[in-house]
mmCIF file of C-alpha atoms and ligand atoms in Angstrom:
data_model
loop_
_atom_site.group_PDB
_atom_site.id
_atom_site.type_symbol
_atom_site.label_atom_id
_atom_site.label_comp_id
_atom_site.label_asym_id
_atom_site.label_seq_id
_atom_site.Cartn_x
_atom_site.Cartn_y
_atom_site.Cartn_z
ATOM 1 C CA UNK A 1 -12.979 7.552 16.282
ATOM 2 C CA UNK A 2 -9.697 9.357 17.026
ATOM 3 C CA UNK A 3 -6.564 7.168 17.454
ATOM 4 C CA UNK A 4 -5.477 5.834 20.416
ATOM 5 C CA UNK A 5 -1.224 5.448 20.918
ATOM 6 C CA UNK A 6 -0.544 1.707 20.415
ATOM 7 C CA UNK A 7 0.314 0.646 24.494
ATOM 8 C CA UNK A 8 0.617 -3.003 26.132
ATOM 9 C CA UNK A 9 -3.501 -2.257 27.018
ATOM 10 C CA UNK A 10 -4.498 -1.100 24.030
ATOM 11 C CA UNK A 11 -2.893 -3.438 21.913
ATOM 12 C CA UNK A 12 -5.090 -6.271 24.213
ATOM 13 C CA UNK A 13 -7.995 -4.210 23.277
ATOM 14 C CA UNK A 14 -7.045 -4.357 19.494
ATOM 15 C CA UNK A 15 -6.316 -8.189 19.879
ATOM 16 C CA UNK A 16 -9.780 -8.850 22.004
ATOM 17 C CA UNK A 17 -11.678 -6.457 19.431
ATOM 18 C CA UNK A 18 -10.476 -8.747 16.775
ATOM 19 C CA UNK A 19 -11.353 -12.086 18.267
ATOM 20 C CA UNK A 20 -14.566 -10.369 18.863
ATOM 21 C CA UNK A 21 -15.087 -10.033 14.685
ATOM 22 C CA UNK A 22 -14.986 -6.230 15.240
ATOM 23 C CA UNK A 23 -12.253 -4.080 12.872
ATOM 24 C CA UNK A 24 -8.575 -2.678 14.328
ATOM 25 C CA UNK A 25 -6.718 -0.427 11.902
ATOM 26 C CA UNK A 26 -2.843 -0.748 12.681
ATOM 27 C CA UNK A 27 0.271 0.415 11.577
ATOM 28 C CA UNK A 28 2.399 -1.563 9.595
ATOM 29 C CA UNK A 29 5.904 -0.473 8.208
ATOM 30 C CA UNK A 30 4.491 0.208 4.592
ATOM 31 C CA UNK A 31 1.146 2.029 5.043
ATOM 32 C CA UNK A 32 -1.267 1.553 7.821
ATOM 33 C CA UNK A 33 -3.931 -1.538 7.448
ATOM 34 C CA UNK A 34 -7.403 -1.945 8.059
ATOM 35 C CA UNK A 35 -7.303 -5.638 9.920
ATOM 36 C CA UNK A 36 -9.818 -8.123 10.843
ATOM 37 C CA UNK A 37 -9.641 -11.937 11.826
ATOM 38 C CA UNK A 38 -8.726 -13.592 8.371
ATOM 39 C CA UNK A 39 -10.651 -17.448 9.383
ATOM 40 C CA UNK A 40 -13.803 -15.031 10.103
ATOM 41 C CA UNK A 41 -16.282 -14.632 7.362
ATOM 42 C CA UNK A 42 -18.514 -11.543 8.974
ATOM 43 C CA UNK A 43 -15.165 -9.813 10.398
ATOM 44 C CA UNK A 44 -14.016 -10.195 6.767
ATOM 45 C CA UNK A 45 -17.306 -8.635 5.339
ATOM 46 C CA UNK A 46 -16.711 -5.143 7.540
ATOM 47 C CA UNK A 47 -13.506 -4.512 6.113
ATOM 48 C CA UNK A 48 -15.605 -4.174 2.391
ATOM 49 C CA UNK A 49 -17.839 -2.728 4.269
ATOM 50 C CA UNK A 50 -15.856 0.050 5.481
ATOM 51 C CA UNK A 51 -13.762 0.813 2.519
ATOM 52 C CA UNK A 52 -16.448 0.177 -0.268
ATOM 53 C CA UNK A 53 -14.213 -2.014 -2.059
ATOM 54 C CA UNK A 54 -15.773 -4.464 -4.226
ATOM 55 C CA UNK A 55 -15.831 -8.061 -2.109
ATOM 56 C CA UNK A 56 -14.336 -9.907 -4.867
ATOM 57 C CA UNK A 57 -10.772 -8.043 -4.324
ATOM 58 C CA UNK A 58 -8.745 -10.277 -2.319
ATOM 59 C CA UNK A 59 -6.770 -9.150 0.682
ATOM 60 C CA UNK A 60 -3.175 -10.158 2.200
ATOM 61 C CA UNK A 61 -2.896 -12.322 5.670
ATOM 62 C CA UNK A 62 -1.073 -10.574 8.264
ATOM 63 C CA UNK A 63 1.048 -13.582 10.363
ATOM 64 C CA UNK A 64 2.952 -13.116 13.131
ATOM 65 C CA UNK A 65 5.643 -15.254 12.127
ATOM 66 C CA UNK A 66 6.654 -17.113 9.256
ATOM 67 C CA UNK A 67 5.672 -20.751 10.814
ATOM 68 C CA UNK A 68 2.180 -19.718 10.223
ATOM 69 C CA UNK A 69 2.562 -19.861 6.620
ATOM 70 C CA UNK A 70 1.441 -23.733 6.510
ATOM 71 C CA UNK A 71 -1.726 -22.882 8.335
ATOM 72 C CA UNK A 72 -2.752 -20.989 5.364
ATOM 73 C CA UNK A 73 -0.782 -21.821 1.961
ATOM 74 C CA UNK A 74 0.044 -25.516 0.456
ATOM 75 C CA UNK A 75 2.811 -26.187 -2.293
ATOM 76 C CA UNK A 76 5.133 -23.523 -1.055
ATOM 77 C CA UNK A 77 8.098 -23.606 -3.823
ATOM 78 C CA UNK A 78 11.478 -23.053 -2.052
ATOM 79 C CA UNK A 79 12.007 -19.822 -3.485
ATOM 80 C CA UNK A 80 9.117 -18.709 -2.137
ATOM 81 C CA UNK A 81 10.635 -19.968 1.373
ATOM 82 C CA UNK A 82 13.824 -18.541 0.244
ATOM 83 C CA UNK A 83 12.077 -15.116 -0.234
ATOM 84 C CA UNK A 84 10.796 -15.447 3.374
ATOM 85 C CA UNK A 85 13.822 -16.793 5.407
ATOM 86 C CA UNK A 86 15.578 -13.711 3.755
ATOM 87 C CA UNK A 87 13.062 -10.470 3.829
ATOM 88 C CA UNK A 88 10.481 -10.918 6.864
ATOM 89 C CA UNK A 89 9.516 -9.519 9.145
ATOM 90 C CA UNK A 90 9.447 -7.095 5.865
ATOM 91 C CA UNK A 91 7.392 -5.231 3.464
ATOM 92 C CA UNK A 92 6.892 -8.478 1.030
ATOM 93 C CA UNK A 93 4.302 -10.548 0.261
ATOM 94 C CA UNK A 94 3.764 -13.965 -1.067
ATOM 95 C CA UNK A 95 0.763 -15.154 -3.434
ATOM 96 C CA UNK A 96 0.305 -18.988 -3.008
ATOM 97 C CA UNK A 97 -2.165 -21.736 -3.179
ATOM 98 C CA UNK A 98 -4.724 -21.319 -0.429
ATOM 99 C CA UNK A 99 -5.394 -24.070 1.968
ATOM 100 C CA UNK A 100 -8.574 -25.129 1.308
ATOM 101 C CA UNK A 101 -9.752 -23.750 5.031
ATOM 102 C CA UNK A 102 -9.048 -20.434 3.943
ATOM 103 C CA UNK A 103 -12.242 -18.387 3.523
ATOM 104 C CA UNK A 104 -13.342 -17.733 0.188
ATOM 105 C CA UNK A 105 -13.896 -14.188 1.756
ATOM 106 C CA UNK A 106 -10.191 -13.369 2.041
ATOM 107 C CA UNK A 107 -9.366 -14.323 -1.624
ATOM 108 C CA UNK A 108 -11.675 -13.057 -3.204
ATOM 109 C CA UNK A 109 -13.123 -16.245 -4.667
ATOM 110 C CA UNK A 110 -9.576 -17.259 -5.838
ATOM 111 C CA UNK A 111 -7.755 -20.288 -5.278
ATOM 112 C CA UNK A 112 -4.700 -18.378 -3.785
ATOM 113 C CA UNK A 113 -3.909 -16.335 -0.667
ATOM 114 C CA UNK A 114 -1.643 -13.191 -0.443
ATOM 115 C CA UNK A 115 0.488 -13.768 2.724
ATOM 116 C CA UNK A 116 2.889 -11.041 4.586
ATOM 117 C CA UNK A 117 5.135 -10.700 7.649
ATOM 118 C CA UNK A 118 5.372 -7.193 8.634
ATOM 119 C CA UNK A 119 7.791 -5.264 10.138
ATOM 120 C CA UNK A 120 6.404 -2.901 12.911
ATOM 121 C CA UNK A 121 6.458 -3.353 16.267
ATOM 122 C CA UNK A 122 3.130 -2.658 16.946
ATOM 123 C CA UNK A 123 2.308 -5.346 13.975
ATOM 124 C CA UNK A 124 3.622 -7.818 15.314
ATOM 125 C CA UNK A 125 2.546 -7.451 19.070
ATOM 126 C CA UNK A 126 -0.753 -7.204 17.864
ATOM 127 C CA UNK A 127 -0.340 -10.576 15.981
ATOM 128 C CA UNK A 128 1.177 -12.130 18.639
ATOM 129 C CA UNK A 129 -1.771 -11.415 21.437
ATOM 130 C CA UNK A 130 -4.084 -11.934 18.562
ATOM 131 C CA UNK A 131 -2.136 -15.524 18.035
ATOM 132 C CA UNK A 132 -3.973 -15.792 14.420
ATOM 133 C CA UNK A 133 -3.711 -14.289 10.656
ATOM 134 C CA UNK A 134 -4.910 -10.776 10.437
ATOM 135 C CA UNK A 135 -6.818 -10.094 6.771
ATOM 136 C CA UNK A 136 -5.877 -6.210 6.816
ATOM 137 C CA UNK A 137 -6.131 -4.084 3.404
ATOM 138 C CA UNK A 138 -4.906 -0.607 3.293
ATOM 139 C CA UNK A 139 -6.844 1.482 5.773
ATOM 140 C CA UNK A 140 -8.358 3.788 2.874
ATOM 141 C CA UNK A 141 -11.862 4.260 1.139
ATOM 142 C CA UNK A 142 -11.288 1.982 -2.212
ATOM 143 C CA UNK A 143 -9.489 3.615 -4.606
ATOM 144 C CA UNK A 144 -7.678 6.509 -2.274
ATOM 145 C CA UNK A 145 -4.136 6.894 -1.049
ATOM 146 C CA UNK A 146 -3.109 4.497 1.236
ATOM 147 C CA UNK A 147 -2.993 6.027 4.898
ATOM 148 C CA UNK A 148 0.735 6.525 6.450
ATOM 149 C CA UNK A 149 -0.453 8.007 9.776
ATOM 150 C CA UNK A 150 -3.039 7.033 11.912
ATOM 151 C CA UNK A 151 -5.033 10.594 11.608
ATOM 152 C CA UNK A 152 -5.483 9.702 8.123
ATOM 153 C CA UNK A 153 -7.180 6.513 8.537
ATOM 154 C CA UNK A 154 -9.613 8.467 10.722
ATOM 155 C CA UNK A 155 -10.041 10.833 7.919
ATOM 156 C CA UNK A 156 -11.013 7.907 5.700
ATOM 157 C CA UNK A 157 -12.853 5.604 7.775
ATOM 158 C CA UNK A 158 -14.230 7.184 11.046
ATOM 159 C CA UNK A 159 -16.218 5.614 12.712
ATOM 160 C CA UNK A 160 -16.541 2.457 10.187
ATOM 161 C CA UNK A 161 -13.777 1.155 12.506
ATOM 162 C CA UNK A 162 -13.505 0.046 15.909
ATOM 163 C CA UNK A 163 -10.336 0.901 17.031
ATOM 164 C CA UNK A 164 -7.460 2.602 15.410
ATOM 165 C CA UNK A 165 -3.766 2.078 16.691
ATOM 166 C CA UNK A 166 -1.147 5.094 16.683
ATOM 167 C CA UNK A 167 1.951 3.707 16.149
ATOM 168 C CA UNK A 168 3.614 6.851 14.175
ATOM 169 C CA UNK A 169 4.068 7.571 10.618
ATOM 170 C CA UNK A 170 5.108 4.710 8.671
ATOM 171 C CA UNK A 171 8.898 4.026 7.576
ATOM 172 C CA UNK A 172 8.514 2.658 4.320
ATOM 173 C CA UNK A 173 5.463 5.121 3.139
ATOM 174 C CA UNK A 174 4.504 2.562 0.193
ATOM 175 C CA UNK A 175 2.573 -0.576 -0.248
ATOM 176 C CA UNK A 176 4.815 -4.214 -0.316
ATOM 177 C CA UNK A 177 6.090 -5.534 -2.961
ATOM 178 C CA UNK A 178 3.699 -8.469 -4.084
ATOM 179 C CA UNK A 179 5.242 -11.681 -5.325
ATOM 180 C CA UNK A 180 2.828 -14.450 -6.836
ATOM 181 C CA UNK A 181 4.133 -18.043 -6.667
ATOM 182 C CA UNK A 182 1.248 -19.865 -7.472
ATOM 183 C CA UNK A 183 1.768 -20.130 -10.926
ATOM 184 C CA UNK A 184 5.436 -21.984 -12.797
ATOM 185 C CA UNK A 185 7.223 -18.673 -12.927
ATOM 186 C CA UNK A 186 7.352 -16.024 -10.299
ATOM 187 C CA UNK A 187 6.029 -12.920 -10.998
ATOM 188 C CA UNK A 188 5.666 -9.527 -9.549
ATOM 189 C CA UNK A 189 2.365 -8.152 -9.214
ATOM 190 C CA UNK A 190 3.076 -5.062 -7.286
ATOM 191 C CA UNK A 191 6.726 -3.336 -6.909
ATOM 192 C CA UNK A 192 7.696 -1.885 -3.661
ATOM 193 C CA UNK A 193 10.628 -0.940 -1.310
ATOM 194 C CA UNK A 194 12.199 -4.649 -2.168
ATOM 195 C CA UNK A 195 12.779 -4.313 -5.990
ATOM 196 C CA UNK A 196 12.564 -6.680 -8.674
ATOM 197 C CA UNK A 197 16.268 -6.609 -9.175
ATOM 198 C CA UNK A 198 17.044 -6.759 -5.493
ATOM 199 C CA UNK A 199 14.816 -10.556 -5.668
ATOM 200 C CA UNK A 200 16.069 -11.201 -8.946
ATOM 201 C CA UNK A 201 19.591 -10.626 -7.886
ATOM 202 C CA UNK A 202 18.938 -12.887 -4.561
ATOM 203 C CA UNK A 203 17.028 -15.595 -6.164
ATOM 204 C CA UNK A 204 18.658 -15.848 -9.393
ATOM 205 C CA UNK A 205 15.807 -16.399 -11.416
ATOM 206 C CA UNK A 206 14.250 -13.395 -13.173
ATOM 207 C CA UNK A 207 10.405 -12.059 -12.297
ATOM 208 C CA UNK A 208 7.867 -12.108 -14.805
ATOM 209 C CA UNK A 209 5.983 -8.227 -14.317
ATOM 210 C CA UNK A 210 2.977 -9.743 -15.766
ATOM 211 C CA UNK A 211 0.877 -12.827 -15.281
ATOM 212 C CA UNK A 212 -0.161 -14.830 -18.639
ATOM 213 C CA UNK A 213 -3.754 -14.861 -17.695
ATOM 214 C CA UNK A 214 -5.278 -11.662 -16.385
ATOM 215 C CA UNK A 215 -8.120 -12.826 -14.976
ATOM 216 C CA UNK A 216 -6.541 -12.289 -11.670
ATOM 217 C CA UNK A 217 -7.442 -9.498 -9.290
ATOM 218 C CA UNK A 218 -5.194 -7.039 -8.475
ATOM 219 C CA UNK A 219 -7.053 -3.771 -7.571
ATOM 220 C CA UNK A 220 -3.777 -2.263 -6.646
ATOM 221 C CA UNK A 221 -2.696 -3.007 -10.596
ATOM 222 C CA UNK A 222 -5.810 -1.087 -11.984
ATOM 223 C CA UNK A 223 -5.579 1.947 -13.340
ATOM 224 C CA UNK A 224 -6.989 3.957 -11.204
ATOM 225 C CA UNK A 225 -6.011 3.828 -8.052
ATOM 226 C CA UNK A 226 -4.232 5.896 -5.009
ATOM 227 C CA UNK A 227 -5.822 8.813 -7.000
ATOM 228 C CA UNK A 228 -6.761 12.374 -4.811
ATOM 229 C CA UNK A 229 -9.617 14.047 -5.424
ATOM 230 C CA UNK A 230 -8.123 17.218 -6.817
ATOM 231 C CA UNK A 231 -6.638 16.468 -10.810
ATOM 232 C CA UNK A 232 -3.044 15.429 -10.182
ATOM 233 C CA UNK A 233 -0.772 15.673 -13.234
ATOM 234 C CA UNK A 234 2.276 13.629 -14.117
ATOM 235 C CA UNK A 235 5.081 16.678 -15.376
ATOM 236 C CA UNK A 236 8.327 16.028 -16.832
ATOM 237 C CA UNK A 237 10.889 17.823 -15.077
ATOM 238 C CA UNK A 238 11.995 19.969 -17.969
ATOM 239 C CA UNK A 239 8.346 20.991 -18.726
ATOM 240 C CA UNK A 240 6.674 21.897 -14.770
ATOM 241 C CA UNK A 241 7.810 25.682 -14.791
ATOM 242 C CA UNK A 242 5.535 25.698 -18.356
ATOM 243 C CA UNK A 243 2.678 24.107 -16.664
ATOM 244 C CA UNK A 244 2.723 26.249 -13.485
ATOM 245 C CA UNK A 245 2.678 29.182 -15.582
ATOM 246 C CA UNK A 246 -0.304 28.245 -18.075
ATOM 247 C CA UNK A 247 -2.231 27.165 -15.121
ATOM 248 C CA UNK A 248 -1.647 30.225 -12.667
ATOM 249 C CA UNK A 249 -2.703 32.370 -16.102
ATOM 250 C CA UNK A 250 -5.568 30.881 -16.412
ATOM 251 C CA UNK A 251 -6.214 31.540 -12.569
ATOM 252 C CA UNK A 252 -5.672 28.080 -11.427
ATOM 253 C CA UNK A 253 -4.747 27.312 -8.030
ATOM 254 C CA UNK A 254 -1.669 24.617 -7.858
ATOM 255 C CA UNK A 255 -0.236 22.803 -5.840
ATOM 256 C CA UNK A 256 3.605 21.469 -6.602
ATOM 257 C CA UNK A 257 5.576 18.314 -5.322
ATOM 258 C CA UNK A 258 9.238 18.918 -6.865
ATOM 259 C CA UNK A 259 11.423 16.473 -7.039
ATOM 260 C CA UNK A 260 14.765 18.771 -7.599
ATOM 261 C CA UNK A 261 13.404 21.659 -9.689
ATOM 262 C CA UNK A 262 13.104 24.789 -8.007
ATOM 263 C CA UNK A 263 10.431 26.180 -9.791
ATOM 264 C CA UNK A 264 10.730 30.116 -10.171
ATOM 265 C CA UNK A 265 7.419 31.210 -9.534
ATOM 266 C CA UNK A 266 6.081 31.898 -6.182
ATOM 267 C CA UNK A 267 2.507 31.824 -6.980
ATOM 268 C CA UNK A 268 2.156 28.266 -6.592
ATOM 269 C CA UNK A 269 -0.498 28.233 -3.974
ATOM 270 C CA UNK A 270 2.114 25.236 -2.250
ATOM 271 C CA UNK A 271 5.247 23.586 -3.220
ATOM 272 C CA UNK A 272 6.401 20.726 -1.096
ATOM 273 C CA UNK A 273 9.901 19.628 -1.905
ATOM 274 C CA UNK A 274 10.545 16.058 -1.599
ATOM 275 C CA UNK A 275 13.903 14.142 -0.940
ATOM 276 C CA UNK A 276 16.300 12.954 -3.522
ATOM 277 C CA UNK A 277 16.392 9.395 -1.771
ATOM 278 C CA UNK A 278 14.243 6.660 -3.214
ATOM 279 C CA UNK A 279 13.520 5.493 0.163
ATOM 280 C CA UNK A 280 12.840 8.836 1.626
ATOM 281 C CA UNK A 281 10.649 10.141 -1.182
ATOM 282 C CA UNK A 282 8.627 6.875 -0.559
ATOM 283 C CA UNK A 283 8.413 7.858 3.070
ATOM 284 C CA UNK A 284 6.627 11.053 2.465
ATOM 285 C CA UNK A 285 4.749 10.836 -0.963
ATOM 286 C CA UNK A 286 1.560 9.961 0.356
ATOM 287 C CA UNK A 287 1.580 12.354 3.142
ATOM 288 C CA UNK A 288 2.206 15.120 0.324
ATOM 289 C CA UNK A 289 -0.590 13.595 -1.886
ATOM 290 C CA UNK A 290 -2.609 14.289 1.035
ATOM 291 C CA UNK A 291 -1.657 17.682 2.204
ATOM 292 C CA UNK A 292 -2.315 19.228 -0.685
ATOM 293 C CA UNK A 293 -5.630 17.734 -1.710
ATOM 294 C CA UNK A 294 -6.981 18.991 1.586
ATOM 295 C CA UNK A 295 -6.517 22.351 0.006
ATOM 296 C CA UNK A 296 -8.650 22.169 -2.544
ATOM 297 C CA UNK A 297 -7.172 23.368 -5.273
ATOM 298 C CA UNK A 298 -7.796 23.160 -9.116
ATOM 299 C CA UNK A 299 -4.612 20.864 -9.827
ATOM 300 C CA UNK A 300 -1.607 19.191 -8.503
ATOM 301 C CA UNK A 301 1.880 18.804 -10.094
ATOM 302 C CA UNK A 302 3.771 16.278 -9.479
ATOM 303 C CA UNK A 303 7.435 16.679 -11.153
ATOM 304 C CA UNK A 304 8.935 13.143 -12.370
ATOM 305 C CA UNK A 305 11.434 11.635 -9.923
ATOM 306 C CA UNK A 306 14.327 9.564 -11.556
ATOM 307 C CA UNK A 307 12.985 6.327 -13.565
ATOM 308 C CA UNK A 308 15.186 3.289 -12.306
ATOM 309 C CA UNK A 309 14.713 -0.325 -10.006
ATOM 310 C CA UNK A 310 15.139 1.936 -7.134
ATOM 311 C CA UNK A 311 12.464 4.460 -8.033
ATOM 312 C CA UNK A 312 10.059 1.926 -9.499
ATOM 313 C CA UNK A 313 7.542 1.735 -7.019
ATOM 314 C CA UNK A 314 7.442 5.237 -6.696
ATOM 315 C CA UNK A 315 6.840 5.052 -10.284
ATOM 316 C CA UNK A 316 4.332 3.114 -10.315
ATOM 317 C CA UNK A 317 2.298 4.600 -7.593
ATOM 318 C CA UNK A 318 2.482 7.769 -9.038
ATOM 319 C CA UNK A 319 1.462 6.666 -12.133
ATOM 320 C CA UNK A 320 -1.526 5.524 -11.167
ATOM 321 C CA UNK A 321 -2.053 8.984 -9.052
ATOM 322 C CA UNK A 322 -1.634 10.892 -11.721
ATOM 323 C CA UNK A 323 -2.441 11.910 -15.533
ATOM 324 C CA UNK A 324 0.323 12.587 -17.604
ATOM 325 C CA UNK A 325 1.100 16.574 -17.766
ATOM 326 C CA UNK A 326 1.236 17.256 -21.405
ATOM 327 C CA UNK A 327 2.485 20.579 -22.909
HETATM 328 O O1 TXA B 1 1.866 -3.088 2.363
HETATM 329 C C1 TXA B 1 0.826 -3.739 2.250
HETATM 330 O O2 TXA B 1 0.756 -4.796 1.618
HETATM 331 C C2 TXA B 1 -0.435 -3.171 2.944
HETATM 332 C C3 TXA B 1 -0.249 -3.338 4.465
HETATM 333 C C4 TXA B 1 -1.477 -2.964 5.244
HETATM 334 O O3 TXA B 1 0.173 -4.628 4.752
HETATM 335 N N1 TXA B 1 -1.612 -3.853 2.497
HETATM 336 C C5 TXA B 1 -2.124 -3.643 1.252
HETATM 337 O O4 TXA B 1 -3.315 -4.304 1.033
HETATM 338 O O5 TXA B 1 -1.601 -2.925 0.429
HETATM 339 P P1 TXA B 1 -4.291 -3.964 -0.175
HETATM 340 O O6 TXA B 1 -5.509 -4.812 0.030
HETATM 341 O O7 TXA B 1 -4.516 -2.496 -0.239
HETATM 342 O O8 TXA B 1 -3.525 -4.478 -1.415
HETATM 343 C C6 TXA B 1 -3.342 -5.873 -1.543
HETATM 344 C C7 TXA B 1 -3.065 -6.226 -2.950
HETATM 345 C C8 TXA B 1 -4.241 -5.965 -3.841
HETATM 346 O O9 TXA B 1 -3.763 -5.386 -5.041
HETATM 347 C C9 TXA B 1 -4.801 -7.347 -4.064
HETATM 348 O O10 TXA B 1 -5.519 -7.479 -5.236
HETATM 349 C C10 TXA B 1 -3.549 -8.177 -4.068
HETATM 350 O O11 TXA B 1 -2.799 -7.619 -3.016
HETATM 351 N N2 TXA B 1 -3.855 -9.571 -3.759
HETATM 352 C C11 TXA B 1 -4.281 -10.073 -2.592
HETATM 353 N N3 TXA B 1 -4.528 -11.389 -2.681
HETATM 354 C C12 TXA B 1 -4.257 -11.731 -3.944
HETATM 355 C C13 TXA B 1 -4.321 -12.952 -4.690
HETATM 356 N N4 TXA B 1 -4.722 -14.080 -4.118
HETATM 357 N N5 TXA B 1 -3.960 -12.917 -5.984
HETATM 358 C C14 TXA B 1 -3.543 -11.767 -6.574
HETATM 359 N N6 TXA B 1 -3.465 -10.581 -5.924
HETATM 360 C C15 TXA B 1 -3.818 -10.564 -4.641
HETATM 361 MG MG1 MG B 2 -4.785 -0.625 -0.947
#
């Protein structure tokens, strides 16, 4: 179903389509989301539905402000309220104990709920007319790169969803960062555009990066994850003109994102050359990831960006995009 640009009428639709149990996808300021109404069991079912993701991988509450939090989490610490007065609307979101009216269906069978504010206009006039928490996951088949443009959740998902909103290309281009409070110590379970030192710094109390028990589900945290279809390699700057080479003699076509190498061969099938700003670089990579698995071709290099707080959910996505490019 192609994507229809996110106007006053629309938006009703989206909000009536939602009451009615029936799946919106909508932009947020990270990545675009696959929503339906979190208190409804069946709507909550489609979304697993339509992305084949296992239903025992728990998904984040959309509110449309941050009052709503009590309707849905209990034992809020004050850091946790700290976290919120400071960064939403925003691309942050809270793990915290569930209230027990929560369906099981949204957490995954866990105890705690993953709450978030977002920060797009069309977001939050959709949550507004919709007056309730929206359970939206990234709009992608399990597993894939999150969708920053509406076309692409219609590449992922056609007609598994209902309606899809067009409200641009997204501004921050990765996932939010992912806080969990429901344990003593906060930790971070997923980095994003707000870094650990930029909560660390505000809080004053350092992040743990990993929780004691590991029982918890994190899909976003497995291995595997954001992957294209074509091999994508992981290439230290110093070593990509090497792996170009090999590969184009052994008649590969490849595809290149560069960081700041300029790689001096032309017969890379593509090159796309990506900022040199963090937040830019965010902005783009999964459109990149995209463009050139469409092409089909036999690999992907990716060349390193800079390793620091800035970079690290860059990092980290592209880790788990990517193998590591050996020589
Ligand atoms: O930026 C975002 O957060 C986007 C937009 C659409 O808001 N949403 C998103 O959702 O990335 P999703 O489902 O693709 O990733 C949510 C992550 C998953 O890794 C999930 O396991 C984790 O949040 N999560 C959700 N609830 C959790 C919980 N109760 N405990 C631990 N992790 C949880
Ligand atoms: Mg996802």
């Amino acid at each position: 179903m192609p994507p229809v640009i996110a106007d006053e009428k629309n938006i009703a639709r989206a909000a009536a389509l939602l009451k009615q149990g029936r799946l919106v996808a909508f932009p947020t300021e990270t990545v675009y989301g696959l929503g339906a109404d979190a208190s409804n069991p069946e709507a909550i079912k489609r979304i697993f539905e339509a992305k084949g993701r296992p239903s025992d991988h728990p998904l984040i509450v959309h509110i449309p402000h941050a009052d709503h939090l009590a309707n849905w989490a209990r034992n809020i610490p004050d850091d946790a309220k700290r976290l919120t007065a400071k960064f939403w609307p925003g691309p942050l979101a809270l793990i915290l104990n569930k209230k027990p009216e929560v369906p099981m269906e949204v957490t995954g069978g866990q105890q705690t709920v993953a709450i978030r504010m977002p920060n797009h206009p069309v977001a939050l006039r959709l949550l507004n007319a919709f007056g309730g928490g929206v359970a939206a996951p990234s709009a992608n088949r399990y597993c894939r790169i999150s969708p920053t443009q509406a076309q692409h959740v219609e590449d992922e998902l056609g007609d598994a969803v209902d309606l899809i909103l067009d409200g641009g290309a997204c501004q921050v281009g990765v996932e939010s960062t992912i806080v969990d409070f429901s344990t003593d110590k906060p930790v971070l379970l997923r980095p994003g555009q707000i870094s650990q030192q930029t909560i660390e710094a505000f809080l004053q109390v350092e992040l743990m990066t990993h929780r004691p028990d590991s029982s918890v589900r994190a899909p976003g945290m497995m291995a595997v994850h954001y992957a294209p279809m074509t091999l994508t390699l992981l290439c230290k700057a110093g070593d990509l003109d090497q792996i170009v080479l090999d590969n184009i003699k052994h008649h590969k076509s490849v595809g290149v994102i560069a960081y700041k190498q300029r790689i001096n061969t032309q017969a890379a099938i593509q090159i796309i050359t990506m900022p040199q700003q963090a937040d830019a670089y965010a902005q783009q990579i999964y459109a990149a990831l995209r463009e050139l698995d469409r092409l089909n071709l036999d690999i992907i290099l990716v060349e390193q960006p800079p390793v620091s707080d800035a970079w690290s959910a860059i990092n980290d996505r592209l880790a788990k995009a990517t193998r590591p490019g050996l020589i």
